[in-house]
PDB file of C-alpha atoms in Angstrom:
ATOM      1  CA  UNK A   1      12.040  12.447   8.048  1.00  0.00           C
ATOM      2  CA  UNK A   2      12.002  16.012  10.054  1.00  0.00           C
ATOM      3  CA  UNK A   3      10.113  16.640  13.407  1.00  0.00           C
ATOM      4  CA  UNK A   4       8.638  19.283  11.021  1.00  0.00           C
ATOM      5  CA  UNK A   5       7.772  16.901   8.120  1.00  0.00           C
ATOM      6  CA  UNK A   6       6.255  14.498  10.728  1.00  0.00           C
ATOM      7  CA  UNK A   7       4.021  17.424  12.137  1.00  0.00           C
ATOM      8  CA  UNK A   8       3.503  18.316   8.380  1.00  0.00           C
ATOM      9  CA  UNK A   9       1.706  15.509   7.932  1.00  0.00           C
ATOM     10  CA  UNK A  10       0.036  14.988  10.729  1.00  0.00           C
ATOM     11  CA  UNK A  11      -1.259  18.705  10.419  1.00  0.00           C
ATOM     12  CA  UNK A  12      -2.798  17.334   6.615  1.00  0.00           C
ATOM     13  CA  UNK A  13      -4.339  14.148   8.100  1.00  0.00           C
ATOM     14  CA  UNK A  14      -6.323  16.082  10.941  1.00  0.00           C
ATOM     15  CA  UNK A  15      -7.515  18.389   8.155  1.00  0.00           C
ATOM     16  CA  UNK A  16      -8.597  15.603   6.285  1.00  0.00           C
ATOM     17  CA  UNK A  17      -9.888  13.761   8.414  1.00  0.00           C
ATOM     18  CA  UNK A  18     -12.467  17.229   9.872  1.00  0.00           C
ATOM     19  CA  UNK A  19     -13.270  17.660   6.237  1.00  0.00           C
ATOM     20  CA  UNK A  20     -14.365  14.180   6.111  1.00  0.00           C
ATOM     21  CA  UNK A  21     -16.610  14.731   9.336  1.00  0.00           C
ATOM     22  CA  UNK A  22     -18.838  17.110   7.829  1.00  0.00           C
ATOM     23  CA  UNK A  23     -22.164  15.633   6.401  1.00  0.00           C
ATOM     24  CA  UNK A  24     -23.375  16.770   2.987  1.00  0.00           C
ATOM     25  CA  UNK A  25     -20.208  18.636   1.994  1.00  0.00           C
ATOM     26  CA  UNK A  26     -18.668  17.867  -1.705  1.00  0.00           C
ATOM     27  CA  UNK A  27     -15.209  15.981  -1.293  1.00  0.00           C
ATOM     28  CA  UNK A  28     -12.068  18.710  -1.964  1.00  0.00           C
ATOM     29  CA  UNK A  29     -11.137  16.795  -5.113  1.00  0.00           C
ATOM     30  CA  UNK A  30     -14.401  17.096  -6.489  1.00  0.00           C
ATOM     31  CA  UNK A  31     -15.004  20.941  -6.335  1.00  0.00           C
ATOM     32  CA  UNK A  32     -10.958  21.882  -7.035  1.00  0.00           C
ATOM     33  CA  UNK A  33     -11.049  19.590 -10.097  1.00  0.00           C
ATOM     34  CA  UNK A  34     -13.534  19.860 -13.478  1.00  0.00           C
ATOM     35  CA  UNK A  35     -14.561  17.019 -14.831  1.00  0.00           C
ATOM     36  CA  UNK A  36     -12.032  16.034 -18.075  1.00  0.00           C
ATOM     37  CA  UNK A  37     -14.174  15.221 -21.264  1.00  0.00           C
ATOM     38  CA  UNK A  38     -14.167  11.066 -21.333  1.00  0.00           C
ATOM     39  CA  UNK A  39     -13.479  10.434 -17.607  1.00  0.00           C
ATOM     40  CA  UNK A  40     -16.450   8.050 -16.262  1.00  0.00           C
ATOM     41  CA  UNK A  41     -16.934   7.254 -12.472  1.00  0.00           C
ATOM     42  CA  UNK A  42     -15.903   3.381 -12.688  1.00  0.00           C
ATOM     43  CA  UNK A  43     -12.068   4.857 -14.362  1.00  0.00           C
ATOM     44  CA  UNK A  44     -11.791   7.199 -11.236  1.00  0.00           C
ATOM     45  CA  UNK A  45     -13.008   4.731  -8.831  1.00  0.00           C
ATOM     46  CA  UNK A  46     -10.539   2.083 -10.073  1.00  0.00           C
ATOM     47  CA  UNK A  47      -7.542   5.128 -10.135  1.00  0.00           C
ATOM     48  CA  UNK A  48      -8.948   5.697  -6.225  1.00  0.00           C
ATOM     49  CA  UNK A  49      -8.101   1.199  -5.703  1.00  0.00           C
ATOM     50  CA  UNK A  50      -5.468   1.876  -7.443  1.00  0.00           C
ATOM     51  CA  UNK A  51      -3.658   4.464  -5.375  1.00  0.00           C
ATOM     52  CA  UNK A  52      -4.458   3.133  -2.241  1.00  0.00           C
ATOM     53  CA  UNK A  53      -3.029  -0.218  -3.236  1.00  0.00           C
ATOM     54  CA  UNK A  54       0.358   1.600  -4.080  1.00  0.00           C
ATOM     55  CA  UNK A  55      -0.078   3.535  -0.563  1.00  0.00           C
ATOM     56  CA  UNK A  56      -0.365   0.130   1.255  1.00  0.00           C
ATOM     57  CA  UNK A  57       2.493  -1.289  -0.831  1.00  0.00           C
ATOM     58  CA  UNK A  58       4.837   1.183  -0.090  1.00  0.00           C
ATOM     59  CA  UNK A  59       3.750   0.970   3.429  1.00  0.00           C
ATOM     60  CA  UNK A  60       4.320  -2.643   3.719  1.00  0.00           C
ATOM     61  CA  UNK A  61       7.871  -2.463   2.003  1.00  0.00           C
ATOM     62  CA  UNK A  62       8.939   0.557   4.359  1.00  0.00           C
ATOM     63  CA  UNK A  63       7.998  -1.715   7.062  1.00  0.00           C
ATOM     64  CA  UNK A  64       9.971  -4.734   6.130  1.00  0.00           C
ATOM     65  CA  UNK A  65      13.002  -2.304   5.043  1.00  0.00           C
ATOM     66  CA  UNK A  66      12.724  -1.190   8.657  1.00  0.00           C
ATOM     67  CA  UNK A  67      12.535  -4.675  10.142  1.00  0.00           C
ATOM     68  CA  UNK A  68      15.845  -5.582   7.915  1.00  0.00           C
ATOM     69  CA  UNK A  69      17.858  -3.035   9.317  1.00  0.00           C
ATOM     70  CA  UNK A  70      18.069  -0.512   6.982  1.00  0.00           C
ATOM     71  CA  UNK A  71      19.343   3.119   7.782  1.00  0.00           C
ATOM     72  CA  UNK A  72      17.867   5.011   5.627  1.00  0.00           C
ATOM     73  CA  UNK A  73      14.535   4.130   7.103  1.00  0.00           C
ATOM     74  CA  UNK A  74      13.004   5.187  10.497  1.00  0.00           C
ATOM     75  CA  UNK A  75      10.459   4.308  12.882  1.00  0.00           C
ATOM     76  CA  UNK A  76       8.984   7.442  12.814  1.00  0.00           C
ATOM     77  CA  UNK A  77       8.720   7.004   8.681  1.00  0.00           C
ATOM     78  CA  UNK A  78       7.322   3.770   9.202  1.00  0.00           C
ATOM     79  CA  UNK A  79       4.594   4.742  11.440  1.00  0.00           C
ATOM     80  CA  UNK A  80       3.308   8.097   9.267  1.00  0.00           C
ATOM     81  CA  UNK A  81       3.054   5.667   6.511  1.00  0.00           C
ATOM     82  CA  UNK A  82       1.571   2.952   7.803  1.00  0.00           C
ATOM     83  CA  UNK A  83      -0.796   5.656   9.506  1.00  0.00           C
ATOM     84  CA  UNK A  84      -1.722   6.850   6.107  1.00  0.00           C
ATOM     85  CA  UNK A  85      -2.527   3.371   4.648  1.00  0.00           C
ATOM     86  CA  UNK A  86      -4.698   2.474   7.503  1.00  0.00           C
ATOM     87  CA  UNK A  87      -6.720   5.931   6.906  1.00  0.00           C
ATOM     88  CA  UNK A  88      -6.474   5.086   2.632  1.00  0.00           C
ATOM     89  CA  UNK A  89      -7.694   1.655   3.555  1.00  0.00           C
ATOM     90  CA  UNK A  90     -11.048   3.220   5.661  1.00  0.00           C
ATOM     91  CA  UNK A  91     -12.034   5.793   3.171  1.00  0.00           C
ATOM     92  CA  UNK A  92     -12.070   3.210   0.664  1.00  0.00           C
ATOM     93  CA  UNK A  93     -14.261   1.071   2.626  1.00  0.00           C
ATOM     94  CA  UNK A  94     -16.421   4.495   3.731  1.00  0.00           C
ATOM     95  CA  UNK A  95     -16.713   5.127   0.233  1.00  0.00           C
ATOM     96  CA  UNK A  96     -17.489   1.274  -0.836  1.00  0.00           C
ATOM     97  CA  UNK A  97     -20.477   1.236   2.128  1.00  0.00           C
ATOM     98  CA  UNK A  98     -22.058   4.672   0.312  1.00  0.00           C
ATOM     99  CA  UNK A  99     -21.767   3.088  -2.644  1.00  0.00           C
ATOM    100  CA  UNK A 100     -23.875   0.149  -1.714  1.00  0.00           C
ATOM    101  CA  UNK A 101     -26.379   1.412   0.701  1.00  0.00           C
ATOM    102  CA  UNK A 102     -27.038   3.926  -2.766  1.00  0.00           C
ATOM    103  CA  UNK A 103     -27.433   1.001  -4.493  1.00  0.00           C
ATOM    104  CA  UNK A 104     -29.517  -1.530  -2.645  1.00  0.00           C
ATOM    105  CA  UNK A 105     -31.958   1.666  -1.805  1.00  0.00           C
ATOM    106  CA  UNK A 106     -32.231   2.152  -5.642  1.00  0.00           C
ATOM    107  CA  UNK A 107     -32.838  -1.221  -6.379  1.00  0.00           C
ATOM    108  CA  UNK A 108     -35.283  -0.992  -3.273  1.00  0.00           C
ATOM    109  CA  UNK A 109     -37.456   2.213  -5.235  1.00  0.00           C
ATOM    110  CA  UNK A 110     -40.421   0.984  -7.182  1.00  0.00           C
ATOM    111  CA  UNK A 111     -40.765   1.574 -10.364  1.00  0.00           C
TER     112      UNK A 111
END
């Protein structure tokens, strides 16, 4: 991978990762992409699992590529993708602690 695809990246996770900072603002997915007819939230939450599972997979087997000794891998490769499973891995869990502090106050409300 490129010095340029490296800062590439990095340039994309800082954006991210502002855009994620701001309170009350609708996720970039969400306003870029109508809802399809059919499409319920558990199907898109399990997609989300789903994807960040393959992330961390691909991750992991770059990694042990890497420790192996194989050349068409690098450290720099490595890194950027272990980077991006480790911030996959925390917006999952962000999105898992919304998802249950809405819930328990719900269940909290009186009826």
């Amino acid at each position: 991978m490129s010095e340029m695809q490296i800062q590439s990246v990095l340039q994309q996770m800082r954006a991210l990762s502002q855009a994620g900072r701001i309170e009350g603002s609708a996720p970039v997915a969400a306003v870029k992409e109508p809802q399809a007819a059919g499409s319920d939230f558990a199907s898109k939450l399990h997609e989300a699992i789903r994807d960040v599972n393959e992330i961390q997979q691909e991750a992991t087997g770059m990694q042990t590529k890497f420790e192996l000794g194989d050349n068409n891998v690098s450290l720099p490769q490595v890194m950027v993708a272990m980077n991006k499973s480790s911030i996959a891995f925390e917006a999952t869990n962000q999105v898992r602690n919304r998802l249950l502090s809405a819930y328990q106050e719900v269940m909290s409300m009186s009826v």
